Structures are given as C-alpha cells and as structure tokens.
Amino acid sequence: MRSGSTYIKNMKLCEKLCFVGAMSILLSTMCLSIIRPALLLYNFSFLYICLYFLRLYNYWKNKYLLFMLDQCYFINFVSLIFVWLLPHSHTMQLFQFGLANAHAYGGTFLFRNALVLHDIQRLTSCLIHVLPALYSFLIRWHPSETSVWWYTDLYDSHASR
C-alpha cells in the first residue's frame, strides 16, 4: 500500500513540475517572439532537442520507437538544419516554410493535439507541431528582427514589403 501512495505522490509531483515548465515555456515563447525573436530560435533548438530525447526515451521504454519516424520529427530536423546550417538558402526556406505550415501545423488540428499543461507527452506533441510554424513565420515575415542576435543574417525573402 505504501508503494502505491508513493507512486501517486511522485506522479502528482511530475505533473506539477510539467505544469510549471509548460507555463514557463509558453510565457518565454510569447515574450521572445514579441521582444527578441532571435532568441526564440535558440529557445526552440534547445527545447526541441530536450523534448526529442525525452520522447525517444519514453518511446524506447514502451516499445513505440517506430512512431519516431513520423513526419513531424522530420520537419523539426529540417527546421534545425535550415536555421543552423543553411540560413542563407532560399530553397531551404521555402521547403521548411511549406512543411511547417502545411503538414506540421495542419497535423495539430487533424489529430486534435490538445495543449494539456500537466502531461509531458501531449505538451511535447503540441510543441513539435506548433513551434516550427511559429519560427518559420518569424523568419519569413520578420527576418531582420529575427537575425539581430543570431550568428548570421537569415535569408530575407522581402515578403514584408
């Protein structure tokens, strides 16, 4: 009986920590996208890598590893490659913008991803579908503001003119 109550207390603690983390992520994403969009790219990169390895561990533990071959993970990797390795490539920008705003963002509504702030699995699913669309929007429409603290200038498609 004692181990069951300990398990429930640990689960409640994990849910509380996840909720605090989710609120921090939401507030920092909102503030960064308005005040300093360049820092959102660093935030996205760090956040995605952490959530990816957490998801990889959970799926490996539950023998769901083939779900990691989903298109949304590919889109996030394309987004990371675009931002870190090919920031001057117009073709890569179009490719990433199309994938992030059509497939990844559309999957949010198609699969009814819910933003459940105390569930790390649902939070991860929501973030990996929404964040690439958010920062592709920033790079496409506000490239000069997004490039301010970035290591190089991002490609300016002159879309805001």
PDB file of C-alpha atoms in Angstrom:
ATOM      1  CA  MET A   1       0.000   0.000   0.000  1.00  0.00           C
ATOM      2  CA  ARG A   2       2.834   2.353   0.820  1.00  0.00           C
ATOM      3  CA  SER A   3       4.465   1.975  -2.608  1.00  0.00           C
ATOM      4  CA  GLY A   4       1.160   2.834  -4.318  1.00  0.00           C
ATOM      5  CA  SER A   5       0.802   6.079  -2.403  1.00  0.00           C
ATOM      6  CA  THR A   6       4.448   6.929  -3.131  1.00  0.00           C
ATOM      7  CA  TYR A   7       3.817   6.335  -6.829  1.00  0.00           C
ATOM      8  CA  ILE A   8       0.781   8.637  -6.772  1.00  0.00           C
ATOM      9  CA  LYS A   9       2.756  11.347  -4.945  1.00  0.00           C
ATOM     10  CA  ASN A  10       5.568  11.053  -7.489  1.00  0.00           C
ATOM     11  CA  MET A  11       3.097  11.300 -10.376  1.00  0.00           C
ATOM     12  CA  LYS A  12       1.482  14.385  -8.861  1.00  0.00           C
ATOM     13  CA  LEU A  13       4.915  15.951  -8.396  1.00  0.00           C
ATOM     14  CA  CYS A  14       5.796  15.184 -12.036  1.00  0.00           C
ATOM     15  CA  GLU A  15       2.514  16.708 -13.196  1.00  0.00           C
ATOM     16  CA  LYS A  16       3.123  19.838 -11.125  1.00  0.00           C
ATOM     17  CA  LEU A  17       6.663  20.216 -12.464  1.00  0.00           C
ATOM     18  CA  CYS A  18       5.395  19.693 -16.004  1.00  0.00           C
ATOM     19  CA  PHE A  19       2.742  22.365 -15.481  1.00  0.00           C
ATOM     20  CA  VAL A  20       5.286  24.881 -14.188  1.00  0.00           C
ATOM     21  CA  GLY A  21       7.616  24.046 -17.079  1.00  0.00           C
ATOM     22  CA  ALA A  22       4.792  24.364 -19.616  1.00  0.00           C
ATOM     23  CA  MET A  23       3.773  27.757 -18.293  1.00  0.00           C
ATOM     24  CA  SER A  24       7.405  28.889 -18.399  1.00  0.00           C
ATOM     25  CA  ILE A  25       7.703  27.686 -21.999  1.00  0.00           C
ATOM     26  CA  LEU A  26       4.503  29.459 -23.031  1.00  0.00           C
ATOM     27  CA  LEU A  27       5.437  32.739 -21.367  1.00  0.00           C
ATOM     28  CA  SER A  28       9.015  32.705 -22.646  1.00  0.00           C
ATOM     29  CA  THR A  29       7.869  31.845 -26.177  1.00  0.00           C
ATOM     30  CA  MET A  30       5.337  34.652 -26.148  1.00  0.00           C
ATOM     31  CA  CYS A  31       7.794  37.204 -24.761  1.00  0.00           C
ATOM     32  CA  LEU A  32      10.633  36.140 -27.035  1.00  0.00           C
ATOM     33  CA  SER A  33       8.517  36.190 -30.184  1.00  0.00           C
ATOM     34  CA  ILE A  34       7.444  39.757 -29.399  1.00  0.00           C
ATOM     35  CA  ILE A  35      10.557  41.283 -27.812  1.00  0.00           C
ATOM     36  CA  ARG A  36      13.549  39.327 -29.198  1.00  0.00           C
ATOM     37  CA  PRO A  37      12.582  36.869 -31.964  1.00  0.00           C
ATOM     38  CA  ALA A  38      16.222  35.832 -32.458  1.00  0.00           C
ATOM     39  CA  LEU A  39      16.282  34.280 -29.012  1.00  0.00           C
ATOM     40  CA  LEU A  40      13.249  32.187 -29.932  1.00  0.00           C
ATOM     41  CA  LEU A  41      15.433  30.246 -32.368  1.00  0.00           C
ATOM     42  CA  TYR A  42      17.860  29.359 -29.573  1.00  0.00           C
ATOM     43  CA  ASN A  43      14.934  28.524 -27.314  1.00  0.00           C
ATOM     44  CA  PHE A  44      13.343  26.311 -29.970  1.00  0.00           C
ATOM     45  CA  SER A  45      16.589  24.473 -30.676  1.00  0.00           C
ATOM     46  CA  PHE A  46      17.282  23.725 -27.025  1.00  0.00           C
ATOM     47  CA  LEU A  47      13.673  22.865 -26.241  1.00  0.00           C
ATOM     48  CA  TYR A  48      13.219  20.585 -29.235  1.00  0.00           C
ATOM     49  CA  ILE A  49      16.407  18.631 -28.557  1.00  0.00           C
ATOM     50  CA  CYS A  50      15.444  18.110 -24.897  1.00  0.00           C
ATOM     51  CA  LEU A  51      11.887  17.074 -25.735  1.00  0.00           C
ATOM     52  CA  TYR A  52      13.086  14.841 -28.577  1.00  0.00           C
ATOM     53  CA  PHE A  53      15.401  12.845 -26.323  1.00  0.00           C
ATOM     54  CA  LEU A  54      12.727  12.632 -23.619  1.00  0.00           C
ATOM     55  CA  ARG A  55      10.240  11.340 -26.191  1.00  0.00           C
ATOM     56  CA  LEU A  56      12.866   8.948 -27.578  1.00  0.00           C
ATOM     57  CA  TYR A  57      13.447   7.528 -24.092  1.00  0.00           C
ATOM     58  CA  ASN A  58       9.715   7.160 -23.377  1.00  0.00           C
ATOM     59  CA  TYR A  59       9.010   5.517 -26.713  1.00  0.00           C
ATOM     60  CA  TRP A  60      12.002   3.206 -26.370  1.00  0.00           C
ATOM     61  CA  LYS A  61      10.857   2.196 -22.882  1.00  0.00           C
ATOM     62  CA  ASN A  62       7.296   1.469 -24.095  1.00  0.00           C
ATOM     63  CA  LYS A  63       8.449  -0.152 -27.375  1.00  0.00           C
ATOM     64  CA  TYR A  64       6.842   2.564 -29.542  1.00  0.00           C
ATOM     65  CA  LEU A  65      10.090   3.513 -31.245  1.00  0.00           C
ATOM     66  CA  LEU A  66       8.677   3.323 -34.785  1.00  0.00           C
ATOM     67  CA  PHE A  67       6.480   6.330 -34.012  1.00  0.00           C
ATOM     68  CA  MET A  68       9.694   8.375 -34.091  1.00  0.00           C
ATOM     69  CA  LEU A  69       9.678   8.000 -37.888  1.00  0.00           C
ATOM     70  CA  ASP A  70       6.715  10.366 -38.096  1.00  0.00           C
ATOM     71  CA  GLN A  71       6.842  13.336 -40.443  1.00  0.00           C
ATOM     72  CA  CYS A  72       6.660  15.937 -37.681  1.00  0.00           C
ATOM     73  CA  TYR A  73      10.085  14.908 -36.361  1.00  0.00           C
ATOM     74  CA  PHE A  74      11.474  15.157 -39.895  1.00  0.00           C
ATOM     75  CA  ILE A  75      10.029  18.674 -40.218  1.00  0.00           C
ATOM     76  CA  ASN A  76      11.653  19.707 -36.948  1.00  0.00           C
ATOM     77  CA  PHE A  77      15.006  18.331 -38.107  1.00  0.00           C
ATOM     78  CA  VAL A  78      14.616  20.212 -41.399  1.00  0.00           C
ATOM     79  CA  SER A  79      13.888  23.333 -39.362  1.00  0.00           C
ATOM     80  CA  LEU A  80      17.024  22.856 -37.281  1.00  0.00           C
ATOM     81  CA  ILE A  81      19.121  22.241 -40.402  1.00  0.00           C
ATOM     82  CA  PHE A  82      17.718  25.374 -42.021  1.00  0.00           C
ATOM     83  CA  VAL A  83      18.344  27.603 -39.034  1.00  0.00           C
ATOM     84  CA  TRP A  84      21.775  26.294 -38.021  1.00  0.00           C
ATOM     85  CA  LEU A  85      23.386  25.083 -41.258  1.00  0.00           C
ATOM     86  CA  LEU A  86      21.654  26.731 -44.234  1.00  0.00           C
ATOM     87  CA  PRO A  87      20.252  30.094 -43.096  1.00  0.00           C
ATOM     88  CA  HIS A  88      21.034  31.749 -46.467  1.00  0.00           C
ATOM     89  CA  SER A  89      19.281  29.143 -48.627  1.00  0.00           C
ATOM     90  CA  HIS A  90      16.089  30.404 -50.245  1.00  0.00           C
ATOM     91  CA  THR A  91      15.155  26.886 -51.398  1.00  0.00           C
ATOM     92  CA  MET A  92      15.534  25.525 -47.878  1.00  0.00           C
ATOM     93  CA  GLN A  93      13.446  28.386 -46.508  1.00  0.00           C
ATOM     94  CA  LEU A  94      10.627  27.610 -48.931  1.00  0.00           C
ATOM     95  CA  PHE A  95      10.873  23.888 -48.169  1.00  0.00           C
ATOM     96  CA  GLN A  96      10.813  24.433 -44.412  1.00  0.00           C
ATOM     97  CA  PHE A  97       8.056  27.042 -44.584  1.00  0.00           C
ATOM     98  CA  GLY A  98       5.848  24.770 -46.673  1.00  0.00           C
ATOM     99  CA  LEU A  99       6.353  21.725 -44.473  1.00  0.00           C
ATOM    100  CA  ALA A 100       5.991  23.587 -41.183  1.00  0.00           C
ATOM    101  CA  ASN A 101       2.857  25.493 -42.145  1.00  0.00           C
ATOM    102  CA  ALA A 102       1.094  22.755 -44.090  1.00  0.00           C
ATOM    103  CA  HIS A 103       1.939  19.382 -42.595  1.00  0.00           C
ATOM    104  CA  ALA A 104       3.097  20.095 -39.062  1.00  0.00           C
ATOM    105  CA  TYR A 105       0.646  22.864 -38.254  1.00  0.00           C
ATOM    106  CA  GLY A 106      -2.183  21.095 -40.083  1.00  0.00           C
ATOM    107  CA  GLY A 107      -1.476  17.959 -38.058  1.00  0.00           C
ATOM    108  CA  THR A 108      -2.273  19.910 -34.921  1.00  0.00           C
ATOM    109  CA  PHE A 109      -5.886  20.255 -35.992  1.00  0.00           C
ATOM    110  CA  LEU A 110      -6.162  16.964 -37.860  1.00  0.00           C
ATOM    111  CA  PHE A 111      -5.043  14.844 -34.922  1.00  0.00           C
ATOM    112  CA  ARG A 112      -6.639  17.129 -32.325  1.00  0.00           C
ATOM    113  CA  ASN A 113      -3.482  17.833 -30.379  1.00  0.00           C
ATOM    114  CA  ALA A 114      -4.542  19.295 -27.083  1.00  0.00           C
ATOM    115  CA  LEU A 115      -2.348  21.573 -25.029  1.00  0.00           C
ATOM    116  CA  VAL A 116      -2.540  19.714 -21.730  1.00  0.00           C
ATOM    117  CA  LEU A 117      -0.155  21.565 -19.478  1.00  0.00           C
ATOM    118  CA  HIS A 118       0.360  18.788 -16.931  1.00  0.00           C
ATOM    119  CA  ASP A 119       1.015  15.951 -19.422  1.00  0.00           C
ATOM    120  CA  ILE A 120       4.523  15.940 -20.897  1.00  0.00           C
ATOM    121  CA  GLN A 121       3.555  13.682 -23.817  1.00  0.00           C
ATOM    122  CA  ARG A 122       0.725  15.925 -25.004  1.00  0.00           C
ATOM    123  CA  LEU A 123       2.768  19.043 -24.381  1.00  0.00           C
ATOM    124  CA  THR A 124       5.590  17.613 -26.495  1.00  0.00           C
ATOM    125  CA  SER A 125       3.159  16.698 -29.286  1.00  0.00           C
ATOM    126  CA  CYS A 126       1.714  20.180 -29.309  1.00  0.00           C
ATOM    127  CA  LEU A 127       5.093  21.921 -29.272  1.00  0.00           C
ATOM    128  CA  ILE A 128       6.645  19.858 -32.065  1.00  0.00           C
ATOM    129  CA  HIS A 129       3.716  20.742 -34.300  1.00  0.00           C
ATOM    130  CA  VAL A 130       3.367  24.447 -33.477  1.00  0.00           C
ATOM    131  CA  LEU A 131       6.904  25.775 -32.898  1.00  0.00           C
ATOM    132  CA  PRO A 132       8.270  25.188 -36.445  1.00  0.00           C
ATOM    133  CA  ALA A 133       5.321  27.118 -37.874  1.00  0.00           C
ATOM    134  CA  LEU A 134       5.876  29.959 -35.409  1.00  0.00           C
ATOM    135  CA  TYR A 135       9.517  30.471 -36.145  1.00  0.00           C
ATOM    136  CA  SER A 136       9.093  29.951 -39.902  1.00  0.00           C
ATOM    137  CA  PHE A 137       6.572  32.790 -39.706  1.00  0.00           C
ATOM    138  CA  LEU A 138       9.114  34.961 -37.890  1.00  0.00           C
ATOM    139  CA  ILE A 139      11.874  34.163 -40.376  1.00  0.00           C
ATOM    140  CA  ARG A 140       9.626  34.750 -43.383  1.00  0.00           C
ATOM    141  CA  TRP A 141       7.935  37.981 -42.309  1.00  0.00           C
ATOM    142  CA  HIS A 142      10.453  39.491 -39.860  1.00  0.00           C
ATOM    143  CA  PRO A 143      13.924  38.319 -40.969  1.00  0.00           C
ATOM    144  CA  SER A 144      15.812  41.439 -39.864  1.00  0.00           C
ATOM    145  CA  GLU A 145      14.370  41.342 -36.317  1.00  0.00           C
ATOM    146  CA  THR A 146      14.953  37.597 -36.097  1.00  0.00           C
ATOM    147  CA  SER A 147      18.586  37.949 -37.222  1.00  0.00           C
ATOM    148  CA  VAL A 148      19.546  40.530 -34.590  1.00  0.00           C
ATOM    149  CA  TRP A 149      21.236  38.171 -32.104  1.00  0.00           C
ATOM    150  CA  TRP A 150      21.673  35.246 -34.467  1.00  0.00           C
ATOM    151  CA  TYR A 151      25.147  34.178 -35.569  1.00  0.00           C
ATOM    152  CA  THR A 152      24.460  35.240 -39.172  1.00  0.00           C
ATOM    153  CA  ASP A 153      21.833  37.076 -41.164  1.00  0.00           C
ATOM    154  CA  LEU A 154      18.900  34.916 -42.184  1.00  0.00           C
ATOM    155  CA  TYR A 155      17.635  34.889 -45.750  1.00  0.00           C
ATOM    156  CA  ASP A 156      15.410  37.894 -46.440  1.00  0.00           C
ATOM    157  CA  SER A 157      12.703  36.964 -48.936  1.00  0.00           C
ATOM    158  CA  HIS A 158      11.354  40.544 -48.877  1.00  0.00           C
ATOM    159  CA  ALA A 159       7.925  39.142 -48.038  1.00  0.00           C
ATOM    160  CA  SER A 160       7.082  42.001 -45.690  1.00  0.00           C
ATOM    161  CA  ARG A 161       7.246  44.584 -48.475  1.00  0.00           C
TER     162      ARG A 161
END
